[in-house]
XYZ file of N, CA and C in Angstrom:
702
model
N -12.398 7.097 -9.933
C -12.058 8.315 -9.209
C -10.749 8.872 -9.749
N -10.744 10.125 -10.166
C -9.536 10.775 -10.655
C -8.840 11.510 -9.520
N -7.608 11.922 -9.779
C -6.873 12.678 -8.772
C -7.594 13.976 -8.408
N -8.110 14.686 -9.404
C -8.807 15.950 -9.137
C -10.053 15.722 -8.299
N -10.788 14.657 -8.606
C -11.983 14.346 -7.824
C -11.617 14.020 -6.381
N -10.534 13.261 -6.218
C -10.086 12.917 -4.879
C -9.735 14.142 -4.060
N -9.022 15.071 -4.663
C -8.613 16.262 -3.913
C -9.774 17.221 -3.678
N -10.777 17.205 -4.555
C -11.986 17.982 -4.274
C -12.694 17.425 -3.043
N -12.725 16.093 -2.918
C -13.320 15.468 -1.738
C -12.536 15.854 -0.480
N -11.205 15.830 -0.569
C -10.367 16.208 0.574
C -10.687 17.622 1.022
N -10.676 18.546 0.075
C -10.906 19.955 0.414
C -12.302 20.178 0.979
N -13.297 19.502 0.401
C -14.670 19.662 0.893
C -14.791 19.143 2.323
N -14.201 17.979 2.594
C -14.283 17.389 3.933
C -13.541 18.247 4.953
N -12.341 18.707 4.587
C -11.550 19.503 5.532
C -12.206 20.863 5.796
N -12.751 21.482 4.749
C -13.409 22.783 4.933
C -14.657 22.665 5.794
N -15.307 21.496 5.736
C -16.521 21.277 6.530
C -16.217 20.733 7.926
N -14.947 20.446 8.196
C -14.571 19.920 9.498
C -15.030 18.489 9.732
N -15.171 17.712 8.661
C -15.649 16.332 8.773
C -14.486 15.406 9.131
N -14.732 14.516 10.086
C -13.737 13.505 10.446
C -13.785 12.390 9.402
N -12.646 12.070 8.826
C -12.589 11.034 7.789
C -11.542 9.984 8.139
N -11.762 8.791 7.634
C -10.814 7.692 7.803
C -10.813 6.856 6.520
N -9.650 6.627 5.951
C -9.522 5.814 4.739
C -9.186 4.387 5.150
N -9.733 3.418 4.412
C -9.630 2.018 4.818
C -8.319 1.340 4.479
N -7.196 1.953 4.821
C -5.887 1.322 4.645
C -5.508 0.625 5.952
N -6.156 -0.526 6.169
C -6.100 -1.199 7.470
C -4.728 -1.757 7.796
N -3.878 -2.005 6.772
C -2.584 -2.615 7.064
C -1.694 -1.711 7.915
N -1.950 -0.426 7.913
C -1.186 0.480 8.788
C -1.380 0.138 10.263
N -2.477 -0.566 10.577
C -2.785 -0.909 11.967
C -2.229 -2.274 12.375
N -1.519 -2.943 11.478
C -0.905 -4.209 11.843
C 0.139 -4.012 12.930
N 0.207 -4.944 13.875
C 1.114 -4.769 15.012
C 2.581 -4.776 14.586
N 2.937 -5.634 13.636
C 4.324 -5.670 13.171
C 4.666 -4.416 12.380
N 3.719 -3.920 11.608
C 3.933 -2.668 10.872
C 4.116 -1.508 11.845
N 3.279 -1.446 12.867
C 3.403 -0.373 13.855
C 4.762 -0.423 14.547
N 5.238 -1.623 14.840
C 6.533 -1.779 15.511
C 7.659 -1.223 14.635
N 7.630 -1.557 13.355
C 8.657 -1.037 12.455
C 8.536 0.474 12.295
N 7.329 0.970 12.203
C 7.134 2.415 12.047
C 7.708 3.181 13.236
N 7.501 2.659 14.429
C 8.074 3.318 15.616
C 9.599 3.332 15.533
N 10.208 2.242 15.067
C 11.659 2.171 14.962
C 12.188 3.116 13.883
N 11.422 3.278 12.805
C 11.816 4.230 11.762
C 11.731 5.656 12.292
N 10.621 5.980 12.942
C 10.411 7.343 13.438
C 11.408 7.722 14.521
N 11.826 6.743 15.337
C 12.775 7.026 16.413
C 14.215 7.096 15.910
N 14.449 6.609 14.702
C 15.801 6.554 14.157
C 16.510 5.243 14.425
N 15.912 4.351 15.216
C 16.561 3.079 15.551
C 16.763 2.190 14.326
N 15.855 2.275 13.379
C 15.960 1.426 12.189
C 17.026 1.928 11.222
N 17.343 3.216 11.296
C 18.210 3.803 10.289
C 17.427 4.071 9.018
N 18.060 4.656 8.046
C 17.369 5.010 6.812
C 16.907 3.746 6.080
N 15.715 3.820 5.511
C 15.154 2.690 4.773
C 15.631 2.763 3.325
N 16.266 1.695 2.854
C 16.815 1.700 1.514
C 16.023 0.901 0.510
N 15.264 -0.104 0.983
C 14.552 -0.963 0.041
C 13.322 -1.565 0.712
N 12.235 -1.582 -0.050
C 11.045 -2.323 0.373
C 10.500 -3.046 -0.840
N 10.182 -4.316 -0.676
C 9.486 -5.065 -1.715
C 8.171 -5.565 -1.147
N 7.146 -5.581 -1.977
C 5.831 -6.047 -1.551
C 5.172 -6.782 -2.709
N 4.398 -7.801 -2.379
C 3.662 -8.493 -3.434
C 2.198 -8.621 -3.041
N 1.359 -8.690 -4.076
C -0.066 -8.942 -3.892
C -0.475 -9.984 -4.920
N -0.788 -11.190 -4.453
C -1.126 -12.304 -5.327
C -2.545 -12.773 -5.034
N -3.346 -12.915 -6.077
C -4.663 -13.516 -5.940
C -5.045 -14.138 -7.277
N -6.243 -14.707 -7.348
C -6.726 -15.295 -8.590
C -8.238 -15.364 -8.506
N -8.894 -14.348 -9.046
C -10.346 -14.263 -8.964
C -10.850 -13.387 -10.110
N -12.014 -13.694 -10.618
C -12.604 -12.836 -11.654
C -13.206 -11.575 -11.057
N -13.470 -11.584 -9.744
C -14.049 -10.409 -9.087
C -15.382 -10.024 -9.738
N -15.857 -8.841 -9.452
C -17.134 -8.372 -9.998
C -16.944 -7.844 -11.427
N -18.014 -7.822 -12.225
C -17.890 -7.322 -13.598
C -17.305 -5.914 -13.687
N -17.703 -5.029 -12.748
C -17.164 -3.665 -12.809
C -15.661 -3.651 -12.542
N -15.172 -4.588 -11.696
C -13.753 -4.620 -11.320
C -12.887 -4.942 -12.524
N -13.398 -5.751 -13.444
C -12.611 -6.209 -14.594
C -12.459 -5.134 -15.665
N -13.226 -4.064 -15.559
C -13.203 -3.008 -16.573
C -12.333 -1.847 -16.094
N -11.307 -1.564 -16.860
C -10.358 -0.518 -16.450
C -11.042 0.829 -16.260
N -12.017 1.127 -17.094
C -12.707 2.404 -17.003
C -13.441 2.572 -15.681
N -13.875 1.461 -15.080
C -14.651 1.532 -13.841
C -13.802 1.352 -12.585
N -12.797 0.486 -12.619
C -12.017 0.199 -11.408
C -10.648 0.874 -11.389
N -10.133 1.181 -12.569
C -8.787 1.742 -12.640
C -7.703 0.690 -12.768
N -8.075 -0.586 -12.593
C -7.093 -1.659 -12.689
C -6.748 -2.244 -11.342
N -6.066 -3.381 -11.344
C -5.737 -4.071 -10.096
C -4.865 -3.214 -9.189
N -3.893 -2.511 -9.756
C -3.005 -1.722 -8.909
C -3.770 -0.594 -8.214
N -4.630 0.089 -8.946
C -5.368 1.222 -8.377
C -6.431 0.763 -7.389
N -7.127 -0.337 -7.688
C -8.254 -0.726 -6.843
C -7.865 -1.658 -5.707
N -6.797 -2.433 -5.891
C -6.483 -3.508 -4.941
C -5.074 -3.363 -4.370
N -4.108 -3.260 -5.243
C -2.708 -3.201 -4.824
C -2.369 -1.838 -4.195
N -3.279 -0.903 -4.280
C -3.075 0.404 -3.649
C -2.803 0.265 -2.153
N -3.270 -0.833 -1.537
C -2.958 -1.060 -0.119
C -1.450 -1.218 0.077
N -0.780 -1.864 -0.863
C 0.674 -1.994 -0.779
C 1.347 -0.656 -1.053
N 0.799 0.109 -1.993
C 1.321 1.447 -2.293
C 1.244 2.326 -1.051
N 0.109 2.283 -0.373
C -0.054 3.095 0.834
C 0.901 2.653 1.931
N 1.082 1.348 2.086
C 1.991 0.852 3.114
C 3.422 1.302 2.840
N 3.804 1.313 1.574
C 5.133 1.779 1.210
C 5.292 3.263 1.530
N 4.265 4.049 1.239
C 4.293 5.472 1.597
C 4.403 5.649 3.111
N 3.667 4.847 3.856
C 3.657 4.942 5.313
C 5.048 4.718 5.898
N 5.789 3.785 5.331
C 7.099 3.420 5.877
C 8.257 4.192 5.244
N 8.117 4.600 3.986
C 9.243 5.208 3.275
C 9.031 6.675 2.910
N 7.808 7.171 3.063
C 7.537 8.558 2.698
C 7.017 8.660 1.275
N 6.951 9.883 0.763
C 6.387 10.113 -0.567
C 7.436 9.888 -1.638
N 7.092 9.072 -2.623
C 7.994 8.786 -3.733
C 8.115 10.003 -4.644
N 9.219 10.080 -5.366
C 9.414 11.170 -6.322
C 9.447 10.674 -7.762
N 9.600 9.340 -7.949
C 9.525 8.763 -9.287
C 8.787 7.432 -9.222
N 8.196 7.051 -10.349
C 7.546 5.750 -10.439
C 7.620 5.259 -11.878
N 7.914 3.971 -12.011
C 7.907 3.330 -13.327
C 7.181 2.001 -13.196
N 6.217 1.758 -14.080
C 5.386 0.564 -13.956
C 5.182 -0.099 -15.309
N 5.173 -1.433 -15.286
C 4.753 -2.247 -16.433
C 3.536 -3.030 -16.007
N 2.488 -3.007 -16.814
C 1.235 -3.696 -16.491
C 0.718 -4.387 -17.749
N 0.385 -5.683 -17.617
C -0.048 -6.455 -18.772
C -1.231 -7.356 -18.402
N -2.032 -7.698 -19.399
C -3.068 -8.713 -19.262
C -2.533 -9.986 -19.906
N -2.065 -10.915 -19.099
C -1.456 -12.153 -19.580
C -2.413 -13.335 -19.579
N -3.307 -13.395 -18.595
C -4.069 -14.615 -18.340
C -5.563 -14.519 -18.639
N -6.064 -13.325 -18.942
C -7.510 -13.153 -19.084
C -7.895 -12.535 -20.429
N -7.080 -12.744 -21.423
C -7.379 -12.149 -22.726
C -8.627 -12.744 -23.365
N -9.010 -13.945 -22.934
C -10.198 -14.591 -23.492
C -11.452 -14.345 -22.657
N -11.318 -13.535 -21.607
C -12.471 -13.214 -20.754
C -13.093 -11.920 -21.251
N -14.369 -11.961 -21.585
C -15.057 -10.788 -22.112
C -15.015 -9.628 -21.119
N -14.720 -8.455 -21.612
C -14.728 -7.214 -20.820
C -13.682 -7.196 -19.716
N -12.676 -8.074 -19.797
C -11.578 -8.019 -18.828
C -10.484 -7.131 -19.423
N -10.450 -5.872 -18.990
C -9.534 -4.896 -19.587
C -8.497 -4.366 -18.603
N -8.442 -4.951 -17.388
C -7.444 -4.520 -16.413
C -6.219 -5.421 -16.501
N -5.124 -4.976 -15.905
C -3.912 -5.786 -15.891
C -4.057 -6.963 -14.933
N -3.379 -8.062 -15.220
C -3.335 -9.173 -14.266
C -1.903 -9.546 -13.885
N -0.920 -8.833 -14.406
C 0.454 -8.884 -13.900
C 1.016 -7.469 -13.943
N 1.764 -7.110 -12.928
C 2.372 -5.778 -12.910
C 3.631 -5.792 -12.059
N 4.539 -4.902 -12.420
C 5.758 -4.675 -11.632
C 6.025 -3.172 -11.637
N 6.227 -2.624 -10.452
C 6.338 -1.171 -10.312
C 7.513 -0.830 -9.411
N 8.302 0.152 -9.837
C 9.466 0.609 -9.074
C 9.240 2.054 -8.655
N 9.438 2.328 -7.373
C 9.278 3.667 -6.821
C 10.637 4.191 -6.366
N 10.890 5.468 -6.615
C 12.116 6.100 -6.135
C 11.792 7.133 -5.072
N 12.635 7.200 -4.023
C 12.386 8.095 -2.894
C 13.496 9.120 -2.760
N 13.221 10.245 -2.103
C 14.202 11.337 -2.047
C 15.558 10.938 -1.480
N 15.601 9.974 -0.550
C 16.881 9.587 0.062
C 17.662 8.585 -0.782
N 17.129 8.249 -1.963
C 17.769 7.261 -2.815
C 17.207 5.861 -2.651
N 16.317 5.679 -1.683
C 15.707 4.378 -1.465
C 14.804 3.966 -2.616
N 14.584 2.665 -2.736
C 13.757 2.116 -3.800
C 12.669 1.219 -3.214
N 11.529 1.213 -3.871
C 10.438 0.315 -3.522
C 10.007 -0.463 -4.747
N 9.669 -1.717 -4.560
C 9.235 -2.582 -5.652
C 7.932 -3.266 -5.228
N 6.913 -3.134 -6.058
C 5.651 -3.834 -5.815
C 5.347 -4.679 -7.040
N 5.114 -5.970 -6.821
C 4.755 -6.843 -7.927
C 3.455 -7.554 -7.577
N 2.593 -7.683 -8.591
C 1.244 -8.166 -8.311
C 0.726 -8.980 -9.482
N -0.236 -9.850 -9.165
C -0.888 -10.645 -10.204
C -2.272 -11.069 -9.769
N -3.137 -11.236 -10.743
C -4.434 -11.855 -10.528
C -4.464 -13.214 -11.216
N -3.308 -13.869 -11.252
C -3.218 -15.170 -11.883
C -2.528 -16.197 -11.021
N -2.537 -15.981 -9.711
C -1.808 -16.867 -8.792
C -2.725 -17.974 -8.266
N -2.741 -18.211 -6.973
C -3.431 -19.355 -6.379
C -4.895 -18.992 -6.093
N -5.855 -19.703 -6.662
C -7.269 -19.394 -6.398
C -7.598 -19.484 -4.906
N -8.480 -18.594 -4.484
C -8.986 -18.560 -3.108
C -7.916 -18.212 -2.079
N -6.795 -17.672 -2.524
C -5.782 -17.179 -1.590
C -5.464 -15.728 -1.922
N -5.351 -14.917 -0.874
C -5.089 -13.487 -1.021
C -3.783 -13.206 -0.279
N -2.712 -13.186 -1.013
C -1.375 -13.138 -0.428
C -0.822 -11.722 -0.524
N -0.467 -11.168 0.602
C 0.284 -9.904 0.600
C 1.360 -9.998 1.665
N 2.595 -9.881 1.245
C 3.714 -9.893 2.183
C 4.784 -8.923 1.688
N 5.766 -8.647 2.544
C 6.703 -7.573 2.241
C 8.043 -7.816 2.924
N 9.066 -7.164 2.401
C 10.408 -7.169 2.978
C 10.889 -5.724 3.051
N 11.539 -5.382 4.143
C 12.071 -4.033 4.317
C 13.525 -4.129 4.760
N 14.388 -3.377 4.092
C 15.803 -3.330 4.461
C 16.158 -1.890 4.796
N 16.603 -1.675 6.021
C 17.093 -0.360 6.442
C 18.554 -0.507 6.866
N 19.159 0.584 7.258
C 20.578 0.536 7.633
C 20.830 -0.440 8.779
N 19.898 -0.530 9.720
C 20.115 -1.358 10.909
C 19.246 -2.608 10.984
N 18.333 -2.775 10.015
C 17.357 -3.861 10.101
C 17.108 -4.508 8.743
N 16.778 -5.779 8.780
C 16.096 -6.429 7.667
C 14.857 -7.093 8.267
N 13.689 -6.735 7.747
C 12.434 -7.217 8.321
C 11.682 -8.018 7.267
N 11.285 -9.235 7.651
C 10.545 -10.122 6.761
C 9.133 -10.275 7.302
N 8.163 -9.757 6.557
C 6.759 -9.803 6.952
C 6.041 -10.930 6.215
N 5.263 -11.714 6.944
C 4.320 -12.610 6.288
C 2.961 -11.933 6.132
N 2.682 -10.963 6.982
C 1.553 -10.056 6.832
C 1.787 -8.906 7.807
N 0.839 -7.989 7.899
C 1.052 -6.783 8.698
C 1.153 -7.053 10.195
N 0.685 -8.219 10.639
C 0.735 -8.594 12.056
C 1.914 -9.480 12.419
N 2.588 -10.031 11.416
C 3.623 -11.034 11.678
C 4.902 -10.691 10.926
N 6.009 -10.613 11.664
C 7.279 -10.288 11.026
C 8.443 -10.738 11.896
N 9.567 -10.972 11.243
C 10.825 -11.258 11.928
C 11.781 -10.109 11.672
N 12.290 -9.524 12.763
C 13.194 -8.377 12.698
C 14.625 -8.871 12.912
N 15.450 -8.728 11.900
C 16.867 -9.081 11.993
C 17.659 -7.803 12.220
N 18.280 -7.685 13.385
C 19.024 -6.473 13.744
C 20.437 -6.581 13.169
N 20.575 -6.191 11.920
C 21.820 -6.418 11.183
C 22.982 -5.575 11.683
N 22.682 -4.497 12.389
C 23.752 -3.673 12.957
C 24.302 -4.270 14.254
N 23.617 -5.296 14.769
C 24.050 -5.993 15.980
C 24.133 -7.487 15.668
N 25.230 -7.942 15.087
C 25.334 -9.320 14.589
C 25.019 -10.402 15.615
N 25.284 -10.168 16.891
C 25.047 -11.203 17.891
C 23.634 -11.222 18.437
N 22.821 -10.273 18.040
C 21.474 -10.180 18.602
C 20.531 -11.159 17.912
N 19.719 -11.819 18.694
C 18.757 -12.782 18.155
C 17.632 -12.048 17.411
N 17.107 -12.655 16.357
C 15.980 -12.037 15.655
C 14.802 -11.813 16.600
N 14.084 -10.764 16.341
C 12.916 -10.398 17.141
C 11.664 -10.750 16.335
N 10.776 -11.506 16.934
C 9.573 -11.969 16.233
C 8.350 -11.253 16.788
N 7.574 -10.669 15.888
C 6.291 -10.077 16.254
C 5.202 -10.956 15.655
N 4.311 -11.449 16.494
C 3.213 -12.294 16.035
C 1.950 -11.883 16.781
N 0.968 -11.413 16.049
C -0.239 -10.885 16.674
C -1.475 -11.386 15.942
N -2.590 -11.496 16.669
C -3.858 -11.829 16.043
C -4.783 -10.609 16.034
N -4.199 -9.424 16.102
C -4.984 -8.185 16.117
C -5.902 -8.118 14.900
N -7.145 -7.710 15.125
C -8.080 -7.467 14.026
C -7.865 -6.028 13.552
N -7.197 -5.880 12.418
C -6.842 -4.549 11.933
C -8.073 -3.734 11.548
N -9.112 -4.414 11.090
C -10.349 -3.713 10.731
C -10.991 -3.096 11.969
N -10.999 -3.839 13.063
C -11.564 -3.328 14.307
C -10.719 -2.158 14.832
N -9.401 -2.299 14.777
C -8.521 -1.225 15.245
C -8.738 0.053 14.447
N -8.903 -0.107 13.149
C -9.155 1.045 12.284
C -10.465 1.726 12.646
N -11.504 0.933 12.882
C -12.803 1.496 13.233
C -12.770 2.151 14.613
N -12.051 1.547 15.558
C -11.925 2.155 16.879
C -11.239 3.509 16.800
N -10.213 3.591 15.968
C -9.520 4.865 15.788
C -10.472 5.917 15.225
N -11.310 5.519 14.280
C -12.281 6.427 13.677
C -13.297 6.914 14.704
N -13.838 5.986 15.492
C -14.839 6.352 16.496
C -14.231 7.239 17.581
N -13.010 6.919 18.002
C -12.347 7.744 19.020
C -12.095 9.160 18.504
N -11.735 9.266 17.234
C -11.494 10.591 16.664
C -12.771 11.418 16.637
N -13.907 10.785 16.328
C -15.184 11.495 16.333
C -15.530 11.954 17.748
N -15.360 11.041 18.721
C -15.717 11.367 20.106
C -14.836 12.469 20.680
N -13.543 12.449 20.323
C -12.585 13.392 20.902
C -12.389 14.643 20.049
N -13.025 14.668 18.874
C -12.853 15.818 17.993
C -11.441 15.921 17.440
N -10.816 14.769 17.164
C -9.442 14.738 16.681
C -9.384 14.161 15.270
N -8.200 14.205 14.688
C -7.992 13.590 13.386
C -7.787 12.085 13.543
N -8.186 11.351 12.533
C -7.896 9.922 12.499
C -6.448 9.710 12.063
N -5.997 8.478 12.151
C -4.625 8.174 11.737
C -4.464 8.160 10.222
N -5.573 7.945 9.496
C -5.490 7.933 8.041
C -6.611 8.811 7.474
N -6.491 10.120 7.595
C -7.531 11.000 7.054
C -7.568 10.944 5.527
N -8.602 11.508 4.968
C -8.814 11.462 3.524
C -7.625 12.007 2.746
N -6.932 12.975 3.297
C -5.757 13.542 2.625
C -4.697 12.469 2.370
N -4.494 11.578 3.337
C -3.539 10.488 3.156
C -3.991 9.539 2.041
N -5.296 9.279 2.002
C -5.816 8.428 0.946
C -5.614 9.029 -0.430
N -5.796 10.337 -0.536
C -5.615 11.006 -1.821
C -4.163 10.935 -2.282
N -3.236 11.025 -1.353
C -1.824 10.924 -1.720
C -1.484 9.538 -2.244
N -2.018 8.509 -1.603
C -1.761 7.150 -2.074
C -2.437 6.898 -3.413
N -3.637 7.454 -3.601
C -4.316 7.338 -4.893
C -3.511 8.015 -5.986
N -2.992 9.204 -5.706
C -2.167 9.907 -6.691
C -0.994 9.045 -7.146
N -0.360 8.367 -6.194
C 0.814 7.561 -6.527
C 0.403 6.336 -7.352
N -0.711 5.707 -7.006
C -1.199 4.558 -7.778
C -1.595 4.985 -9.190
N -2.237 6.139 -9.308
C -2.614 6.639 -10.628
C -1.386 6.995 -11.450
N -0.362 7.525 -10.796
C 0.883 7.842 -11.502
C 1.541 6.580 -12.032
N 1.465 5.490 -11.257
C 2.025 4.218 -11.704
C 1.290 3.723 -12.952
N -0.026 3.820 -12.931
C -0.801 3.388 -14.092
C -0.509 4.267 -15.299
N -0.355 5.561 -15.082
C 0.014 6.466 -16.178
C 1.371 6.088 -16.754
N 2.298 5.733 -15.891
C 3.616 5.295 -16.347
C 3.494 4.081 -17.261
N 2.648 3.121 -16.869
C 2.466 1.924 -17.689
C 1.847 2.271 -19.039
N 0.960 3.250 -19.045
C 0.293 3.626 -20.293
C 1.239 4.324 -21.269
N 2.148 5.147 -20.746
C 3.044 5.889 -21.637
C 4.378 5.177 -21.842
N 4.653 4.150 -21.038
C 5.884 3.387 -21.181
C 7.127 4.105 -20.711
N 6.961 5.057 -19.798
C 8.104 5.821 -19.279
C 7.961 6.063 -17.785
N 9.083 6.390 -17.158
C 9.058 6.779 -15.762
C 8.313 8.099 -15.601
N 7.581 8.215 -14.518
C 6.872 9.451 -14.187
C 7.549 10.072 -12.980
N 7.848 11.352 -13.058
C 8.448 12.076 -11.936
C 7.367 12.865 -11.229
N 7.309 12.721 -9.909
C 6.293 13.382 -9.116
C 6.905 14.520 -8.318
N 6.066 15.454 -7.925
C 6.517 16.515 -7.035
C 6.768 15.920 -5.666
N 7.825 16.361 -4.991
C 8.140 15.832 -3.666
C 7.132 16.277 -2.625
N 6.492 17.401 -2.867
C 5.459 17.888 -1.954
C 4.253 18.303 -2.770
N 3.090 18.192 -2.145
C 1.870 18.593 -2.842
C 1.559 20.024 -2.456
């Protein structure tokens, strides 16, 4: 899927009045929602840094291993981390990425990256770092993140579990969020409620297209070996 194709889908769906929902389920994590509320209210202060990792080790399907068909690990898989970063920090204005095939050079038709490191720049001067690999621990799918804002440092083990350190209040005890919420179910409930009520979902197709654009820009950066500057608004 190219950026132009994605935006044609957005325009077609919006012009037809179709309710859409993109499967970025991590936005529905209870710990993520808690931080988002604190960011939106101003309690967290400006966000200066976010790091996220995505570690796995699997050959996946034959189509997934071919860059022409999947777009690569960052575009097809790590895009969930890209979207989460957008959700918490806003739209990036620069991106620089390095992507290499380190571990699968002897696998036929494996043309996607299996290690990558990507740096995002945001209008307020904040930075985001996403690092990923398909050469880590077999049968484990690890995604975790750290967020540093003016008033908080938050350590996530996943979207439902995090420890909030209130750094602007040195005597305050860390706040722990631990939930067993099924994010897939929450996402589907939001979609069904939007259809029933005639409202927008929390992650309409337009949001998905923006995250795809950023992931594609990262891959373009890796291909040309330079930072890519994006428009602050579409």
